Amino acid sequence: MTNKKDVIIIGGGASGLMAAISSLECGKKVTLIEKNEKAGKKIYITGKGRCNVTNNKDISEFFDHIMKNKEFLYSALYTFDNKRLLELLHSNGLKTKVERGDRVFPVSDKASDVTKTLLNIINTDKNSEILYNT
Ligand SMILES: Cc1cc2nc3c(=O)[nH]c(=O)nc-3n(C[C@H](O)[C@H](O)[C@H](O)COP(=O)(O)OP(=O)(O)OC[C@H]3O[C@@H](n4cnc5c(N)ncnc54)[C@H](O)[C@@H]3O)c2cc1C
């Protein structure tokens, strides 16, 4: 990869990983900077270690559970909704299952598999680099 970057993302949490993936999908050269020795640390503890990835209900129902300023999220959730997230994960090898309340988890019950899938998408793209301990 050349030194020229289009996008620099600070923080390799769930948000930073998804920002990197979206930028790469747009053909950008991306550098992700993470201060820890690994990315997605918080994802490992989500859903009691299983990561409740999303919910399988229609996206319009999500707004019933947002208390304040739900309009703020319309654009984000309709641009990249739960179905598109699941398509991204499935097409990159993560199998998911739907449980009570339409909650979606990895079949493996391992949150680490979600992190691995997101990282794998980034690491296998020649336009990406991740700098750790930075
Ligand atoms: C106990 C618990 C359970 C949860 N369960 C779920 C769940 O099942 N499903 C769900 O969807 N959500 C769940 N959440 C919420 C979810 O974890 C968060 O919404 C999500 O992880 C937030 O991601 P983020 O990228 O915004 O922030 P973070 O995960 O906090 O990521 C920020 C990243 O930026 C890095 N960073 C910060 N400052 C710098 C800097 N100056 N330079 C470089 N790097 C920096 C940090 O090291 C970190 O890696 C849960 C949260 C908790 C606490």
PDB file of C-alpha atoms and ligand atoms in Angstrom:
ATOM      1  CA  MET A   1       0.000   0.000   0.000  1.00  0.00           C
ATOM      2  CA  THR A   2       1.288   3.497  -0.798  1.00  0.00           C
ATOM      3  CA  ASN A   3       1.584   6.149   1.886  1.00  0.00           C
ATOM      4  CA  LYS A   4      -1.323   8.085   0.425  1.00  0.00           C
ATOM      5  CA  LYS A   5      -4.521   7.544   2.435  1.00  0.00           C
ATOM      6  CA  ASP A   6      -8.049   8.604   1.631  1.00  0.00           C
ATOM      7  CA  VAL A   7      -9.515   7.825   5.034  1.00  0.00           C
ATOM      8  CA  ILE A   8      -7.978   7.609   8.503  1.00  0.00           C
ATOM      9  CA  ILE A   9     -10.180   6.128  11.211  1.00  0.00           C
ATOM     10  CA  ILE A  10      -9.326   6.539  14.891  1.00  0.00           C
ATOM     11  CA  GLY A  11     -10.518   3.603  16.974  1.00  0.00           C
ATOM     12  CA  GLY A  12     -11.057  -0.012  16.004  1.00  0.00           C
ATOM     13  CA  GLY A  13     -14.257  -0.684  17.888  1.00  0.00           C
ATOM     14  CA  ALA A  14     -17.473  -1.822  16.193  1.00  0.00           C
ATOM     15  CA  SER A  15     -17.977   1.663  14.742  1.00  0.00           C
ATOM     16  CA  GLY A  16     -14.433   2.003  13.420  1.00  0.00           C
ATOM     17  CA  LEU A  17     -14.437  -1.472  11.891  1.00  0.00           C
ATOM     18  CA  MET A  18     -17.705  -0.778  10.083  1.00  0.00           C
ATOM     19  CA  ALA A  19     -16.473   2.660   8.975  1.00  0.00           C
ATOM     20  CA  ALA A  20     -13.383   0.972   7.535  1.00  0.00           C
ATOM     21  CA  ILE A  21     -15.463  -1.632   5.695  1.00  0.00           C
ATOM     22  CA  SER A  22     -17.793   1.018   4.258  1.00  0.00           C
ATOM     23  CA  SER A  23     -14.846   3.147   3.134  1.00  0.00           C
ATOM     24  CA  LEU A  24     -13.159   0.150   1.495  1.00  0.00           C
ATOM     25  CA  GLU A  25     -16.430  -0.686  -0.285  1.00  0.00           C
ATOM     26  CA  CYS A  26     -16.288   2.848  -1.706  1.00  0.00           C
ATOM     27  CA  GLY A  27     -12.804   2.114  -3.071  1.00  0.00           C
ATOM     28  CA  LYS A  28     -10.951   4.259  -0.528  1.00  0.00           C
ATOM     29  CA  LYS A  29      -7.486   3.604   0.893  1.00  0.00           C
ATOM     30  CA  VAL A  30      -8.021   3.208   4.615  1.00  0.00           C
ATOM     31  CA  THR A  31      -5.818   3.343   7.695  1.00  0.00           C
ATOM     32  CA  LEU A  32      -7.395   2.305  10.971  1.00  0.00           C
ATOM     33  CA  ILE A  33      -5.569   3.374  14.132  1.00  0.00           C
ATOM     34  CA  GLU A  34      -6.241   1.423  17.330  1.00  0.00           C
ATOM     35  CA  LYS A  35      -4.584   2.267  20.630  1.00  0.00           C
ATOM     36  CA  ASN A  36      -4.944  -1.264  22.000  1.00  0.00           C
ATOM     37  CA  GLU A  37      -3.032  -4.337  20.896  1.00  0.00           C
ATOM     38  CA  LYS A  38      -6.173  -5.639  19.180  1.00  0.00           C
ATOM     39  CA  ALA A  39      -9.338  -4.266  17.651  1.00  0.00           C
ATOM     40  CA  GLY A  40     -12.937  -4.848  18.680  1.00  0.00           C
ATOM     41  CA  LYS A  41     -12.176  -5.563  22.345  1.00  0.00           C
ATOM     42  CA  LYS A  42     -15.614  -4.450  23.511  1.00  0.00           C
ATOM     43  CA  ILE A  43     -17.323  -6.723  20.997  1.00  0.00           C
ATOM     44  CA  TYR A  44     -15.864  -9.696  22.882  1.00  0.00           C
ATOM     45  CA  ILE A  45     -18.009  -8.930  25.940  1.00  0.00           C
ATOM     46  CA  THR A  46     -21.210  -8.032  24.107  1.00  0.00           C
ATOM     47  CA  GLY A  47     -24.272 -10.221  24.534  1.00  0.00           C
ATOM     48  CA  LYS A  48     -22.525 -11.988  27.450  1.00  0.00           C
ATOM     49  CA  GLY A  49     -19.768 -13.110  25.094  1.00  0.00           C
ATOM     50  CA  ARG A  50     -22.185 -14.162  22.328  1.00  0.00           C
ATOM     51  CA  CYS A  51     -22.733 -10.753  20.649  1.00  0.00           C
ATOM     52  CA  ASN A  52     -26.354  -9.909  19.926  1.00  0.00           C
ATOM     53  CA  VAL A  53     -25.442  -8.810  16.393  1.00  0.00           C
ATOM     54  CA  THR A  54     -28.784  -7.240  15.490  1.00  0.00           C
ATOM     55  CA  ASN A  55     -32.509  -7.935  15.548  1.00  0.00           C
ATOM     56  CA  ASN A  56     -34.403  -9.655  12.764  1.00  0.00           C
ATOM     57  CA  LYS A  57     -37.544  -7.506  12.942  1.00  0.00           C
ATOM     58  CA  ASP A  58     -38.375  -5.074  10.169  1.00  0.00           C
ATOM     59  CA  ILE A  59     -36.139  -2.021  10.531  1.00  0.00           C
ATOM     60  CA  SER A  60     -39.200   0.245  10.937  1.00  0.00           C
ATOM     61  CA  GLU A  61     -39.893  -1.467  14.276  1.00  0.00           C
ATOM     62  CA  PHE A  62     -36.467  -0.472  15.625  1.00  0.00           C
ATOM     63  CA  PHE A  63     -37.653   3.105  16.032  1.00  0.00           C
ATOM     64  CA  ASP A  64     -40.354   2.049  18.524  1.00  0.00           C
ATOM     65  CA  HIS A  65     -37.539   1.294  20.969  1.00  0.00           C
ATOM     66  CA  ILE A  66     -35.666   4.557  20.653  1.00  0.00           C
ATOM     67  CA  MET A  67     -36.787   6.977  23.349  1.00  0.00           C
ATOM     68  CA  LYS A  68     -35.549  10.330  22.084  1.00  0.00           C
ATOM     69  CA  ASN A  69     -34.652  11.962  18.781  1.00  0.00           C
ATOM     70  CA  LYS A  70     -35.324   8.828  16.702  1.00  0.00           C
ATOM     71  CA  GLU A  71     -35.320  10.921  13.511  1.00  0.00           C
ATOM     72  CA  PHE A  72     -31.565  11.276  13.972  1.00  0.00           C
ATOM     73  CA  LEU A  73     -31.165   7.574  13.167  1.00  0.00           C
ATOM     74  CA  TYR A  74     -33.467   7.322  10.128  1.00  0.00           C
ATOM     75  CA  SER A  75     -30.753   7.975   7.595  1.00  0.00           C
ATOM     76  CA  ALA A  76     -28.192   5.633   9.169  1.00  0.00           C
ATOM     77  CA  LEU A  77     -30.588   2.752   9.746  1.00  0.00           C
ATOM     78  CA  TYR A  78     -32.306   2.971   6.365  1.00  0.00           C
ATOM     79  CA  THR A  79     -28.980   3.352   4.521  1.00  0.00           C
ATOM     80  CA  PHE A  80     -27.482   0.270   6.146  1.00  0.00           C
ATOM     81  CA  ASP A  81     -30.193  -1.756   7.831  1.00  0.00           C
ATOM     82  CA  ASN A  82     -30.175  -5.038   9.749  1.00  0.00           C
ATOM     83  CA  LYS A  83     -30.698  -7.087   6.573  1.00  0.00           C
ATOM     84  CA  ARG A  84     -27.671  -5.517   4.909  1.00  0.00           C
ATOM     85  CA  LEU A  85     -25.560  -6.142   8.010  1.00  0.00           C
ATOM     86  CA  LEU A  86     -26.558  -9.798   7.974  1.00  0.00           C
ATOM     87  CA  GLU A  87     -25.843 -10.052   4.232  1.00  0.00           C
ATOM     88  CA  LEU A  88     -22.369  -8.645   4.867  1.00  0.00           C
ATOM     89  CA  LEU A  89     -21.674 -11.105   7.685  1.00  0.00           C
ATOM     90  CA  HIS A  90     -23.153 -14.118   5.878  1.00  0.00           C
ATOM     91  CA  SER A  91     -21.308 -13.397   2.641  1.00  0.00           C
ATOM     92  CA  ASN A  92     -18.105 -13.340   4.649  1.00  0.00           C
ATOM     93  CA  GLY A  93     -18.706 -16.705   6.264  1.00  0.00           C
ATOM     94  CA  LEU A  94     -20.391 -15.880   9.586  1.00  0.00           C
ATOM     95  CA  LYS A  95     -23.433 -18.055  10.210  1.00  0.00           C
ATOM     96  CA  THR A  96     -26.133 -16.549  12.418  1.00  0.00           C
ATOM     97  CA  LYS A  97     -29.245 -17.753  14.200  1.00  0.00           C
ATOM     98  CA  VAL A  98     -32.402 -16.019  15.388  1.00  0.00           C
ATOM     99  CA  GLU A  99     -33.492 -16.443  19.000  1.00  0.00           C
ATOM    100  CA  ARG A 100     -36.343 -15.292  21.240  1.00  0.00           C
ATOM    101  CA  GLY A 101     -37.435 -11.752  20.478  1.00  0.00           C
ATOM    102  CA  ASP A 102     -35.896 -12.002  17.006  1.00  0.00           C
ATOM    103  CA  ARG A 103     -32.429 -11.392  18.453  1.00  0.00           C
ATOM    104  CA  VAL A 104     -29.633 -12.487  16.118  1.00  0.00           C
ATOM    105  CA  PHE A 105     -26.478 -14.237  17.385  1.00  0.00           C
ATOM    106  CA  PRO A 106     -23.599 -16.076  15.693  1.00  0.00           C
ATOM    107  CA  VAL A 107     -24.360 -19.812  15.432  1.00  0.00           C
ATOM    108  CA  SER A 108     -21.094 -20.444  17.275  1.00  0.00           C
ATOM    109  CA  ASP A 109     -22.300 -18.329  20.244  1.00  0.00           C
ATOM    110  CA  LYS A 110     -18.895 -16.644  20.114  1.00  0.00           C
ATOM    111  CA  ALA A 111     -18.698 -12.859  19.924  1.00  0.00           C
ATOM    112  CA  SER A 112     -15.079 -13.325  18.837  1.00  0.00           C
ATOM    113  CA  ASP A 113     -16.331 -14.787  15.535  1.00  0.00           C
ATOM    114  CA  VAL A 114     -18.085 -11.506  14.772  1.00  0.00           C
ATOM    115  CA  THR A 115     -14.887  -9.548  15.429  1.00  0.00           C
ATOM    116  CA  LYS A 116     -12.859 -12.017  13.358  1.00  0.00           C
ATOM    117  CA  THR A 117     -15.272 -11.703  10.442  1.00  0.00           C
ATOM    118  CA  LEU A 118     -15.146  -7.902  10.443  1.00  0.00           C
ATOM    119  CA  LEU A 119     -11.355  -7.895  10.779  1.00  0.00           C
ATOM    120  CA  ASN A 120     -10.984 -10.457   8.025  1.00  0.00           C
ATOM    121  CA  ILE A 121     -12.953  -8.270   5.608  1.00  0.00           C
ATOM    122  CA  ILE A 122     -10.563  -5.400   6.336  1.00  0.00           C
ATOM    123  CA  ASN A 123      -7.332  -7.393   6.425  1.00  0.00           C
ATOM    124  CA  THR A 124      -7.981  -9.129   3.110  1.00  0.00           C
ATOM    125  CA  ASP A 125      -8.455  -5.813   1.301  1.00  0.00           C
ATOM    126  CA  LYS A 126      -5.206  -4.536  -0.181  1.00  0.00           C
ATOM    127  CA  ASN A 127      -6.315  -0.946   0.372  1.00  0.00           C
ATOM    128  CA  SER A 128      -6.363  -1.319   4.143  1.00  0.00           C
ATOM    129  CA  GLU A 129      -3.913  -1.188   7.001  1.00  0.00           C
ATOM    130  CA  ILE A 130      -4.472  -1.375  10.744  1.00  0.00           C
ATOM    131  CA  LEU A 131      -1.970   0.213  13.123  1.00  0.00           C
ATOM    132  CA  TYR A 132      -2.140  -1.163  16.674  1.00  0.00           C
ATOM    133  CA  ASN A 133      -0.700   0.225  19.933  1.00  0.00           C
ATOM    134  CA  THR A 134      -0.804   3.664  18.372  1.00  0.00           C
TER     135      THR A 134
HETATM  136  C1  LIG B   1     -21.675  -5.384  28.674  1.00  0.00           C
HETATM  137  C2  LIG B   1     -22.055  -4.889  27.308  1.00  0.00           C
HETATM  138  C3  LIG B   1     -22.786  -5.719  26.464  1.00  0.00           C
HETATM  139  C4  LIG B   1     -23.157  -5.262  25.207  1.00  0.00           C
HETATM  140  N1  LIG B   1     -23.835  -6.099  24.389  1.00  0.00           N
HETATM  141  C5  LIG B   1     -24.155  -5.709  23.143  1.00  0.00           C
HETATM  142  C6  LIG B   1     -24.765  -6.592  22.237  1.00  0.00           C
HETATM  143  O1  LIG B   1     -25.003  -7.770  22.551  1.00  0.00           O
HETATM  144  N2  LIG B   1     -25.072  -6.130  20.990  1.00  0.00           N
HETATM  145  C7  LIG B   1     -24.768  -4.846  20.604  1.00  0.00           C
HETATM  146  O2  LIG B   1     -25.044  -4.490  19.447  1.00  0.00           O
HETATM  147  N3  LIG B   1     -24.151  -3.991  21.430  1.00  0.00           N
HETATM  148  C8  LIG B   1     -23.845  -4.401  22.687  1.00  0.00           C
HETATM  149  N4  LIG B   1     -23.205  -3.541  23.514  1.00  0.00           N
HETATM  150  C9  LIG B   1     -22.886  -2.188  23.029  1.00  0.00           C
HETATM  151  C10 LIG B   1     -21.651  -2.265  22.138  1.00  0.00           C
HETATM  152  O3  LIG B   1     -20.604  -2.915  22.802  1.00  0.00           O
HETATM  153  C11 LIG B   1     -21.204  -0.854  21.794  1.00  0.00           C
HETATM  154  O4  LIG B   1     -22.286  -0.126  21.254  1.00  0.00           O
HETATM  155  C12 LIG B   1     -20.100  -0.865  20.759  1.00  0.00           C
HETATM  156  O5  LIG B   1     -19.064  -1.749  21.130  1.00  0.00           O
HETATM  157  C13 LIG B   1     -19.549   0.534  20.648  1.00  0.00           C
HETATM  158  O6  LIG B   1     -18.557   0.491  19.656  1.00  0.00           O
HETATM  159  P1  LIG B   1     -17.703   1.766  19.345  1.00  0.00           P
HETATM  160  O7  LIG B   1     -16.799   1.428  18.204  1.00  0.00           O
HETATM  161  O8  LIG B   1     -18.582   2.952  19.194  1.00  0.00           O
HETATM  162  O9  LIG B   1     -16.868   2.030  20.680  1.00  0.00           O
HETATM  163  P2  LIG B   1     -15.744   1.115  21.358  1.00  0.00           P
HETATM  164  O10 LIG B   1     -16.061  -0.325  21.273  1.00  0.00           O
HETATM  165  O11 LIG B   1     -15.530   1.722  22.703  1.00  0.00           O
HETATM  166  O12 LIG B   1     -14.485   1.343  20.438  1.00  0.00           O
HETATM  167  C14 LIG B   1     -13.683   2.486  20.511  1.00  0.00           C
HETATM  168  C15 LIG B   1     -12.290   2.052  20.089  1.00  0.00           C
HETATM  169  O13 LIG B   1     -11.475   3.203  19.926  1.00  0.00           O
HETATM  170  C16 LIG B   1     -10.230   2.959  20.527  1.00  0.00           C
HETATM  171  N5  LIG B   1      -9.686   4.272  20.870  1.00  0.00           N
HETATM  172  C17 LIG B   1     -10.191   5.191  21.742  1.00  0.00           C
HETATM  173  N6  LIG B   1      -9.434   6.308  21.756  1.00  0.00           N
HETATM  174  C18 LIG B   1      -8.451   6.091  20.847  1.00  0.00           C
HETATM  175  C19 LIG B   1      -7.360   6.895  20.406  1.00  0.00           C
HETATM  176  N7  LIG B   1      -7.153   8.114  20.881  1.00  0.00           N
HETATM  177  N8  LIG B   1      -6.522   6.382  19.481  1.00  0.00           N
HETATM  178  C20 LIG B   1      -6.739   5.135  18.971  1.00  0.00           C
HETATM  179  N9  LIG B   1      -7.758   4.330  19.362  1.00  0.00           N
HETATM  180  C21 LIG B   1      -8.606   4.817  20.284  1.00  0.00           C
HETATM  181  C22 LIG B   1     -10.541   2.076  21.728  1.00  0.00           C
HETATM  182  O14 LIG B   1      -9.409   1.342  22.152  1.00  0.00           O
HETATM  183  C23 LIG B   1     -11.611   1.167  21.126  1.00  0.00           C
HETATM  184  O15 LIG B   1     -11.079   0.030  20.476  1.00  0.00           O
HETATM  185  C24 LIG B   1     -22.800  -3.966  24.771  1.00  0.00           C
HETATM  186  C25 LIG B   1     -22.043  -3.139  25.628  1.00  0.00           C
HETATM  187  C26 LIG B   1     -21.665  -3.601  26.862  1.00  0.00           C
HETATM  188  C27 LIG B   1     -20.838  -2.693  27.750  1.00  0.00           C
END
